[in-house]
Amino acid sequence: MADLRVLRIPHSTNVERIALAAAHKGLTVEWIDVDPDDRRAVRDVSGQDLVPVLLLDDGEALADSPRILEWIEERWPTPSLWPADPGDASLADVFCHRFNEVWKGPPNRIAAVLGPVGFDTDRLTDRQRRAVEEDAARMRTWLDRFEERLGEHEHLCGDAFGICDVTAYPFLRYGLRPPAADDVDPDGFHRVLHEHGRFDAASHPRLTAWVDRVAARPQA
Ligand SMILES: N[C@@H](CCC(=O)N[C@@H](CS)C(=O)NCC(=O)O)C(=O)O
């Protein structure tokens, strides 16, 4: 039997976090594929619609990727995803919280505005267009902050691969390369990540090298 049993839908950035973390710890995962248009299986076990959902041995389930990652770390602490120094570990928590609660806001809002008009910007109102531009500017500013951070260390939490990389990579990687033909999500979220979070080796050399470093890592 696999170490973890996880419900997923295709192309999920938050599911990819679990795949990276599990492989880092050498854990096996039984992936249970769910129809994105029929969330009953997810709702029945977890009381909500979003994936990933981790199935626990006692029949309970755990939703929300940050909570699942913490659960995995508690159960299999070695090799750790958090820095050994308690202060650095707290900073890693702050980074992840901010990534989830602040960084994700602009691309989610842009996708919510552009998705319904089929990415046809001519169909946006002036107010919507301004809102998209402001959020796109926020995304570009964050890219510069990541670039600066990676000037000091090989990974976002420090020199070792860890929870900050697991949290951010599945989203930031689309800035370097567009979704592959078999990786296109129906909501257009990946397209937003690519078009508005775009960077390359000339504009962000360290971020580019970091994406390539994490891309080379195994995923469960
Ligand atoms: N906070 C949650 C967010 C989960 C989430 O947004 N999952 C997406 C896939 S990446 C989903 O299920 N989306 C389906 C939908 O919105 O209908 C987490 O980190 O796991």
PDB file of C-alpha atoms and ligand atoms in Angstrom:
ATOM      1  CA  MET A   1       0.000   0.000   0.000  1.00  0.00           C
ATOM      2  CA  ALA A   2       1.222   3.512  -0.816  1.00  0.00           C
ATOM      3  CA  ASP A   3       2.361   5.869   1.966  1.00  0.00           C
ATOM      4  CA  LEU A   4      -0.184   8.509   0.899  1.00  0.00           C
ATOM      5  CA  ARG A   5      -3.545   8.375  -0.856  1.00  0.00           C
ATOM      6  CA  VAL A   6      -4.451  11.692  -2.458  1.00  0.00           C
ATOM      7  CA  LEU A   7      -7.393  12.900  -4.531  1.00  0.00           C
ATOM      8  CA  ARG A   8      -6.376  15.094  -7.440  1.00  0.00           C
ATOM      9  CA  ILE A   9      -7.604  16.702 -10.647  1.00  0.00           C
ATOM     10  CA  PRO A  10      -5.370  17.156 -13.709  1.00  0.00           C
ATOM     11  CA  HIS A  11      -3.084  20.215 -13.993  1.00  0.00           C
ATOM     12  CA  SER A  12      -3.402  21.214 -10.325  1.00  0.00           C
ATOM     13  CA  THR A  13      -0.662  23.472  -8.998  1.00  0.00           C
ATOM     14  CA  ASN A  14      -1.580  22.673  -5.391  1.00  0.00           C
ATOM     15  CA  VAL A  15      -1.455  18.934  -6.112  1.00  0.00           C
ATOM     16  CA  GLU A  16       2.014  19.376  -7.624  1.00  0.00           C
ATOM     17  CA  ARG A  17       3.197  20.623  -4.231  1.00  0.00           C
ATOM     18  CA  ILE A  18       2.333  17.253  -2.698  1.00  0.00           C
ATOM     19  CA  ALA A  19       4.068  15.412  -5.546  1.00  0.00           C
ATOM     20  CA  LEU A  20       7.286  17.379  -4.937  1.00  0.00           C
ATOM     21  CA  ALA A  21       7.178  16.974  -1.148  1.00  0.00           C
ATOM     22  CA  ALA A  22       6.428  13.254  -1.270  1.00  0.00           C
ATOM     23  CA  ALA A  23       9.297  12.575  -3.682  1.00  0.00           C
ATOM     24  CA  HIS A  24      11.673  14.607  -1.489  1.00  0.00           C
ATOM     25  CA  LYS A  25      10.840  12.297   1.398  1.00  0.00           C
ATOM     26  CA  GLY A  26      10.882   9.123  -0.711  1.00  0.00           C
ATOM     27  CA  LEU A  27       7.159   8.489  -0.152  1.00  0.00           C
ATOM     28  CA  THR A  28       4.879   6.673  -2.540  1.00  0.00           C
ATOM     29  CA  VAL A  29       1.518   8.177  -3.487  1.00  0.00           C
ATOM     30  CA  GLU A  30      -1.619   6.491  -4.718  1.00  0.00           C
ATOM     31  CA  TRP A  31      -3.234   9.231  -6.831  1.00  0.00           C
ATOM     32  CA  ILE A  32      -6.998   9.044  -7.071  1.00  0.00           C
ATOM     33  CA  ASP A  33      -8.132  10.980 -10.138  1.00  0.00           C
ATOM     34  CA  VAL A  34     -11.332  12.950  -9.793  1.00  0.00           C
ATOM     35  CA  ASP A  35     -13.450  14.360 -12.620  1.00  0.00           C
ATOM     36  CA  PRO A  36     -13.006  18.171 -12.384  1.00  0.00           C
ATOM     37  CA  ASP A  37     -16.675  18.585 -13.343  1.00  0.00           C
ATOM     38  CA  ASP A  38     -17.958  16.181 -10.711  1.00  0.00           C
ATOM     39  CA  ARG A  39     -16.582  16.924  -7.243  1.00  0.00           C
ATOM     40  CA  ARG A  40     -18.905  14.603  -5.320  1.00  0.00           C
ATOM     41  CA  ALA A  41     -16.071  12.251  -4.350  1.00  0.00           C
ATOM     42  CA  VAL A  42     -14.068  15.202  -2.979  1.00  0.00           C
ATOM     43  CA  ARG A  43     -17.040  16.724  -1.189  1.00  0.00           C
ATOM     44  CA  ASP A  44     -18.140  13.425   0.346  1.00  0.00           C
ATOM     45  CA  VAL A  45     -14.800  12.806   2.033  1.00  0.00           C
ATOM     46  CA  SER A  46     -13.702  16.350   2.860  1.00  0.00           C
ATOM     47  CA  GLY A  47     -16.808  18.566   2.973  1.00  0.00           C
ATOM     48  CA  GLN A  48     -15.391  20.943   0.348  1.00  0.00           C
ATOM     49  CA  ASP A  49     -14.646  20.911  -3.391  1.00  0.00           C
ATOM     50  CA  LEU A  50     -10.947  21.609  -3.795  1.00  0.00           C
ATOM     51  CA  VAL A  51      -7.983  19.290  -4.259  1.00  0.00           C
ATOM     52  CA  PRO A  52      -5.578  18.026  -3.064  1.00  0.00           C
ATOM     53  CA  VAL A  53      -7.331  15.955  -0.411  1.00  0.00           C
ATOM     54  CA  LEU A  54      -5.334  13.453   1.631  1.00  0.00           C
ATOM     55  CA  LEU A  55      -7.216  10.329   2.735  1.00  0.00           C
ATOM     56  CA  LEU A  56      -6.272   9.312   6.279  1.00  0.00           C
ATOM     57  CA  ASP A  57      -6.254   5.768   7.680  1.00  0.00           C
ATOM     58  CA  ASP A  58      -9.074   6.464  10.156  1.00  0.00           C
ATOM     59  CA  GLY A  59     -11.512   7.335   7.356  1.00  0.00           C
ATOM     60  CA  GLU A  60     -11.010  11.085   7.850  1.00  0.00           C
ATOM     61  CA  ALA A  61      -9.588  13.353   5.149  1.00  0.00           C
ATOM     62  CA  LEU A  62      -7.389  16.428   5.094  1.00  0.00           C
ATOM     63  CA  ALA A  63      -7.845  19.202   2.521  1.00  0.00           C
ATOM     64  CA  ASP A  64      -5.653  22.247   1.778  1.00  0.00           C
ATOM     65  CA  SER A  65      -2.091  21.730   0.534  1.00  0.00           C
ATOM     66  CA  PRO A  66      -0.321  23.685   3.340  1.00  0.00           C
ATOM     67  CA  ARG A  67      -2.075  21.585   5.993  1.00  0.00           C
ATOM     68  CA  ILE A  68      -1.294  18.380   4.094  1.00  0.00           C
ATOM     69  CA  LEU A  69       2.381  19.384   3.811  1.00  0.00           C
ATOM     70  CA  GLU A  70       2.578  20.033   7.558  1.00  0.00           C
ATOM     71  CA  TRP A  71       0.940  16.671   8.247  1.00  0.00           C
ATOM     72  CA  ILE A  72       3.486  14.894   6.013  1.00  0.00           C
ATOM     73  CA  GLU A  73       6.365  16.694   7.753  1.00  0.00           C
ATOM     74  CA  GLU A  74       5.103  15.663  11.200  1.00  0.00           C
ATOM     75  CA  ARG A  75       4.694  12.045  10.171  1.00  0.00           C
ATOM     76  CA  TRP A  76       7.958  11.780   8.176  1.00  0.00           C
ATOM     77  CA  PRO A  77      10.261  14.491   9.589  1.00  0.00           C
ATOM     78  CA  THR A  78      13.354  13.285   7.706  1.00  0.00           C
ATOM     79  CA  PRO A  79      14.512  14.631   5.347  1.00  0.00           C
ATOM     80  CA  SER A  80      12.908  17.807   6.579  1.00  0.00           C
ATOM     81  CA  LEU A  81      11.221  20.340   4.338  1.00  0.00           C
ATOM     82  CA  TRP A  82      11.719  23.109   6.903  1.00  0.00           C
ATOM     83  CA  PRO A  83      15.084  24.698   7.811  1.00  0.00           C
ATOM     84  CA  ALA A  84      16.678  23.208  10.937  1.00  0.00           C
ATOM     85  CA  ASP A  85      17.123  26.591  12.628  1.00  0.00           C
ATOM     86  CA  PRO A  86      13.840  27.493  14.403  1.00  0.00           C
ATOM     87  CA  GLY A  87      14.048  31.150  13.346  1.00  0.00           C
ATOM     88  CA  ASP A  88      14.600  30.200   9.733  1.00  0.00           C
ATOM     89  CA  ALA A  89      11.735  27.707   9.975  1.00  0.00           C
ATOM     90  CA  SER A  90       9.440  30.493  11.208  1.00  0.00           C
ATOM     91  CA  LEU A  91      10.528  32.722   8.333  1.00  0.00           C
ATOM     92  CA  ALA A  92       9.761  29.876   5.918  1.00  0.00           C
ATOM     93  CA  ASP A  93       6.262  29.716   7.412  1.00  0.00           C
ATOM     94  CA  VAL A  94       5.853  33.466   6.898  1.00  0.00           C
ATOM     95  CA  PHE A  95       6.997  33.125   3.276  1.00  0.00           C
ATOM     96  CA  CYS A  96       4.506  30.311   2.591  1.00  0.00           C
ATOM     97  CA  HIS A  97       1.646  32.091   4.311  1.00  0.00           C
ATOM     98  CA  ARG A  98       2.341  35.227   2.318  1.00  0.00           C
ATOM     99  CA  PHE A  99       2.639  33.290  -0.924  1.00  0.00           C
ATOM    100  CA  ASN A 100      -0.708  31.613  -0.319  1.00  0.00           C
ATOM    101  CA  GLU A 101      -2.607  34.587   1.075  1.00  0.00           C
ATOM    102  CA  VAL A 102      -1.062  37.484  -0.876  1.00  0.00           C
ATOM    103  CA  TRP A 103       0.906  36.355  -3.949  1.00  0.00           C
ATOM    104  CA  LYS A 104      -1.873  34.115  -5.290  1.00  0.00           C
ATOM    105  CA  GLY A 105      -4.374  36.999  -5.203  1.00  0.00           C
ATOM    106  CA  PRO A 106      -3.389  38.835  -8.424  1.00  0.00           C
ATOM    107  CA  PRO A 107      -3.253  35.788 -10.777  1.00  0.00           C
ATOM    108  CA  ASN A 108      -6.506  34.451  -9.326  1.00  0.00           C
ATOM    109  CA  ARG A 109      -8.207  37.816  -9.845  1.00  0.00           C
ATOM    110  CA  ILE A 110      -6.834  38.178 -13.384  1.00  0.00           C
ATOM    111  CA  ALA A 111      -8.064  34.668 -14.290  1.00  0.00           C
ATOM    112  CA  ALA A 112     -11.484  35.486 -12.840  1.00  0.00           C
ATOM    113  CA  VAL A 113     -11.735  38.587 -15.073  1.00  0.00           C
ATOM    114  CA  LEU A 114     -10.198  37.176 -18.273  1.00  0.00           C
ATOM    115  CA  GLY A 115     -11.638  33.642 -18.160  1.00  0.00           C
ATOM    116  CA  PRO A 116     -15.268  34.676 -18.686  1.00  0.00           C
ATOM    117  CA  VAL A 117     -14.371  36.803 -21.754  1.00  0.00           C
ATOM    118  CA  GLY A 118     -12.210  34.049 -23.262  1.00  0.00           C
ATOM    119  CA  PHE A 119      -9.065  36.163 -22.764  1.00  0.00           C
ATOM    120  CA  ASP A 120     -10.440  38.671 -25.271  1.00  0.00           C
ATOM    121  CA  THR A 121      -9.218  41.878 -23.653  1.00  0.00           C
ATOM    122  CA  ASP A 122     -11.336  43.964 -26.069  1.00  0.00           C
ATOM    123  CA  ARG A 123     -14.359  42.752 -24.137  1.00  0.00           C
ATOM    124  CA  LEU A 124     -13.119  44.169 -20.827  1.00  0.00           C
ATOM    125  CA  THR A 125     -14.481  47.367 -19.367  1.00  0.00           C
ATOM    126  CA  ASP A 126     -11.950  50.134 -18.703  1.00  0.00           C
ATOM    127  CA  ARG A 127     -12.200  49.412 -15.028  1.00  0.00           C
ATOM    128  CA  GLN A 128     -11.508  45.689 -15.549  1.00  0.00           C
ATOM    129  CA  ARG A 129      -8.565  46.487 -17.829  1.00  0.00           C
ATOM    130  CA  ARG A 130      -7.061  48.776 -15.183  1.00  0.00           C
ATOM    131  CA  ALA A 131      -7.547  46.117 -12.503  1.00  0.00           C
ATOM    132  CA  VAL A 132      -5.770  43.510 -14.650  1.00  0.00           C
ATOM    133  CA  GLU A 133      -2.890  45.907 -15.327  1.00  0.00           C
ATOM    134  CA  GLU A 134      -2.503  46.697 -11.629  1.00  0.00           C
ATOM    135  CA  ASP A 135      -2.478  43.024 -10.678  1.00  0.00           C
ATOM    136  CA  ALA A 136      -0.023  42.214 -13.492  1.00  0.00           C
ATOM    137  CA  ALA A 137       2.275  44.942 -12.129  1.00  0.00           C
ATOM    138  CA  ARG A 138       2.063  43.338  -8.685  1.00  0.00           C
ATOM    139  CA  MET A 139       3.122  39.998 -10.175  1.00  0.00           C
ATOM    140  CA  ARG A 140       6.126  41.590 -11.897  1.00  0.00           C
ATOM    141  CA  THR A 141       7.249  43.258  -8.660  1.00  0.00           C
ATOM    142  CA  TRP A 142       7.193  39.915  -6.866  1.00  0.00           C
ATOM    143  CA  LEU A 143       9.389  38.348  -9.557  1.00  0.00           C
ATOM    144  CA  ASP A 144      12.073  40.902  -8.744  1.00  0.00           C
ATOM    145  CA  ARG A 145      11.849  40.068  -5.026  1.00  0.00           C
ATOM    146  CA  PHE A 146      12.300  36.333  -5.747  1.00  0.00           C
ATOM    147  CA  GLU A 147      15.272  37.155  -7.965  1.00  0.00           C
ATOM    148  CA  GLU A 148      16.887  39.129  -5.131  1.00  0.00           C
ATOM    149  CA  ARG A 149      16.250  36.374  -2.630  1.00  0.00           C
ATOM    150  CA  LEU A 150      17.876  33.800  -4.893  1.00  0.00           C
ATOM    151  CA  GLY A 151      20.948  35.971  -5.141  1.00  0.00           C
ATOM    152  CA  GLU A 152      21.842  34.934  -1.612  1.00  0.00           C
ATOM    153  CA  HIS A 153      20.774  31.292  -1.649  1.00  0.00           C
ATOM    154  CA  GLU A 154      20.194  28.411  -4.054  1.00  0.00           C
ATOM    155  CA  HIS A 155      16.649  27.880  -2.827  1.00  0.00           C
ATOM    156  CA  LEU A 156      13.896  30.094  -1.470  1.00  0.00           C
ATOM    157  CA  CYS A 157      14.181  28.856   2.151  1.00  0.00           C
ATOM    158  CA  GLY A 158      17.992  28.844   2.126  1.00  0.00           C
ATOM    159  CA  ASP A 159      20.597  26.629   0.523  1.00  0.00           C
ATOM    160  CA  ALA A 160      18.573  23.416   0.780  1.00  0.00           C
ATOM    161  CA  PHE A 161      15.410  22.586  -1.151  1.00  0.00           C
ATOM    162  CA  GLY A 162      12.439  23.027   1.146  1.00  0.00           C
ATOM    163  CA  ILE A 163       8.899  24.088   1.880  1.00  0.00           C
ATOM    164  CA  CYS A 164       9.197  27.517   0.198  1.00  0.00           C
ATOM    165  CA  ASP A 165      10.226  25.889  -3.083  1.00  0.00           C
ATOM    166  CA  VAL A 166       7.447  23.305  -2.783  1.00  0.00           C
ATOM    167  CA  THR A 167       4.959  26.120  -2.196  1.00  0.00           C
ATOM    168  CA  ALA A 168       6.050  28.501  -4.952  1.00  0.00           C
ATOM    169  CA  TYR A 169       7.516  26.388  -7.780  1.00  0.00           C
ATOM    170  CA  PRO A 170       4.263  24.930  -9.196  1.00  0.00           C
ATOM    171  CA  PHE A 171       3.056  28.514  -9.793  1.00  0.00           C
ATOM    172  CA  LEU A 172       6.257  30.354 -10.717  1.00  0.00           C
ATOM    173  CA  ARG A 173       7.394  27.742 -13.259  1.00  0.00           C
ATOM    174  CA  TYR A 174       4.732  28.926 -15.692  1.00  0.00           C
ATOM    175  CA  GLY A 175       6.441  32.297 -15.871  1.00  0.00           C
ATOM    176  CA  LEU A 176       9.425  30.687 -17.566  1.00  0.00           C
ATOM    177  CA  ARG A 177       7.632  28.264 -19.880  1.00  0.00           C
ATOM    178  CA  PRO A 178       4.047  28.180 -21.127  1.00  0.00           C
ATOM    179  CA  PRO A 179       1.916  25.198 -20.198  1.00  0.00           C
ATOM    180  CA  ALA A 180       2.690  22.166 -22.374  1.00  0.00           C
ATOM    181  CA  ALA A 181      -0.093  21.042 -24.714  1.00  0.00           C
ATOM    182  CA  ASP A 182      -1.135  18.346 -22.203  1.00  0.00           C
ATOM    183  CA  ASP A 183      -0.941  20.742 -19.235  1.00  0.00           C
ATOM    184  CA  VAL A 184      -3.548  23.325 -20.180  1.00  0.00           C
ATOM    185  CA  ASP A 185      -6.085  23.913 -17.405  1.00  0.00           C
ATOM    186  CA  PRO A 186      -9.642  24.764 -18.447  1.00  0.00           C
ATOM    187  CA  ASP A 187      -9.772  27.908 -16.234  1.00  0.00           C
ATOM    188  CA  GLY A 188      -6.854  29.596 -18.005  1.00  0.00           C
ATOM    189  CA  PHE A 189      -5.009  30.029 -14.700  1.00  0.00           C
ATOM    190  CA  HIS A 190      -1.741  28.643 -16.085  1.00  0.00           C
ATOM    191  CA  ARG A 191      -2.055  30.977 -19.058  1.00  0.00           C
ATOM    192  CA  VAL A 192      -2.344  33.919 -16.666  1.00  0.00           C
ATOM    193  CA  LEU A 193       0.709  32.704 -14.750  1.00  0.00           C
ATOM    194  CA  HIS A 194       2.635  32.572 -18.020  1.00  0.00           C
ATOM    195  CA  GLU A 195       1.461  35.785 -19.652  1.00  0.00           C
ATOM    196  CA  HIS A 196       1.557  37.995 -16.568  1.00  0.00           C
ATOM    197  CA  GLY A 197       4.317  36.316 -14.567  1.00  0.00           C
ATOM    198  CA  ARG A 198       6.689  35.952 -17.470  1.00  0.00           C
ATOM    199  CA  PHE A 199      10.474  36.061 -17.061  1.00  0.00           C
ATOM    200  CA  ASP A 200      13.531  34.602 -18.744  1.00  0.00           C
ATOM    201  CA  ALA A 201      17.255  34.107 -18.267  1.00  0.00           C
ATOM    202  CA  ALA A 202      17.955  37.692 -19.391  1.00  0.00           C
ATOM    203  CA  SER A 203      15.446  39.395 -17.070  1.00  0.00           C
ATOM    204  CA  HIS A 204      15.705  37.005 -14.068  1.00  0.00           C
ATOM    205  CA  PRO A 205      18.762  34.712 -14.358  1.00  0.00           C
ATOM    206  CA  ARG A 206      18.629  33.375 -10.801  1.00  0.00           C
ATOM    207  CA  LEU A 207      14.926  32.687 -10.866  1.00  0.00           C
ATOM    208  CA  THR A 208      15.380  30.913 -14.204  1.00  0.00           C
ATOM    209  CA  ALA A 209      18.174  28.740 -12.796  1.00  0.00           C
ATOM    210  CA  TRP A 210      16.031  27.976  -9.736  1.00  0.00           C
ATOM    211  CA  VAL A 211      13.067  26.855 -11.896  1.00  0.00           C
ATOM    212  CA  ASP A 212      15.397  24.553 -13.816  1.00  0.00           C
ATOM    213  CA  ARG A 213      16.871  23.210 -10.552  1.00  0.00           C
ATOM    214  CA  VAL A 214      13.483  22.389  -9.082  1.00  0.00           C
ATOM    215  CA  ALA A 215      12.185  21.058 -12.433  1.00  0.00           C
ATOM    216  CA  ALA A 216      14.971  18.479 -12.351  1.00  0.00           C
ATOM    217  CA  ARG A 217      13.719  17.117  -9.017  1.00  0.00           C
ATOM    218  CA  PRO A 218      11.568  13.989  -8.882  1.00  0.00           C
ATOM    219  CA  GLN A 219       7.820  14.169  -8.345  1.00  0.00           C
ATOM    220  CA  ALA A 220       5.776  11.333  -6.856  1.00  0.00           C
TER     221      ALA A 220
HETATM  222  N1  LIG B   1      -5.978  26.312  -0.456  1.00  0.00           N
HETATM  223  C1  LIG B   1      -6.142  25.148  -1.268  1.00  0.00           C
HETATM  224  C2  LIG B   1      -6.572  25.549  -2.647  1.00  0.00           C
HETATM  225  C3  LIG B   1      -6.907  24.316  -3.463  1.00  0.00           C
HETATM  226  C4  LIG B   1      -7.297  24.660  -4.875  1.00  0.00           C
HETATM  227  O1  LIG B   1      -7.562  25.827  -5.228  1.00  0.00           O
HETATM  228  N2  LIG B   1      -7.312  23.619  -5.685  1.00  0.00           N
HETATM  229  C5  LIG B   1      -7.647  23.780  -7.071  1.00  0.00           C
HETATM  230  C6  LIG B   1      -6.705  22.980  -7.930  1.00  0.00           C
HETATM  231  S1  LIG B   1      -5.067  23.688  -7.895  1.00  0.00           S
HETATM  232  C7  LIG B   1      -9.029  23.248  -7.330  1.00  0.00           C
HETATM  233  O2  LIG B   1      -9.433  22.235  -6.802  1.00  0.00           O
HETATM  234  N3  LIG B   1      -9.743  23.967  -8.195  1.00  0.00           N
HETATM  235  C8  LIG B   1     -11.005  23.513  -8.659  1.00  0.00           C
HETATM  236  C9  LIG B   1     -12.006  24.561  -8.782  1.00  0.00           C
HETATM  237  O3  LIG B   1     -11.726  25.693  -8.426  1.00  0.00           O
HETATM  238  O4  LIG B   1     -13.092  24.219  -9.221  1.00  0.00           O
HETATM  239  C10 LIG B   1      -4.852  24.342  -1.299  1.00  0.00           C
HETATM  240  O5  LIG B   1      -3.788  24.936  -1.158  1.00  0.00           O
HETATM  241  O6  LIG B   1      -4.918  23.118  -1.443  1.00  0.00           O
END
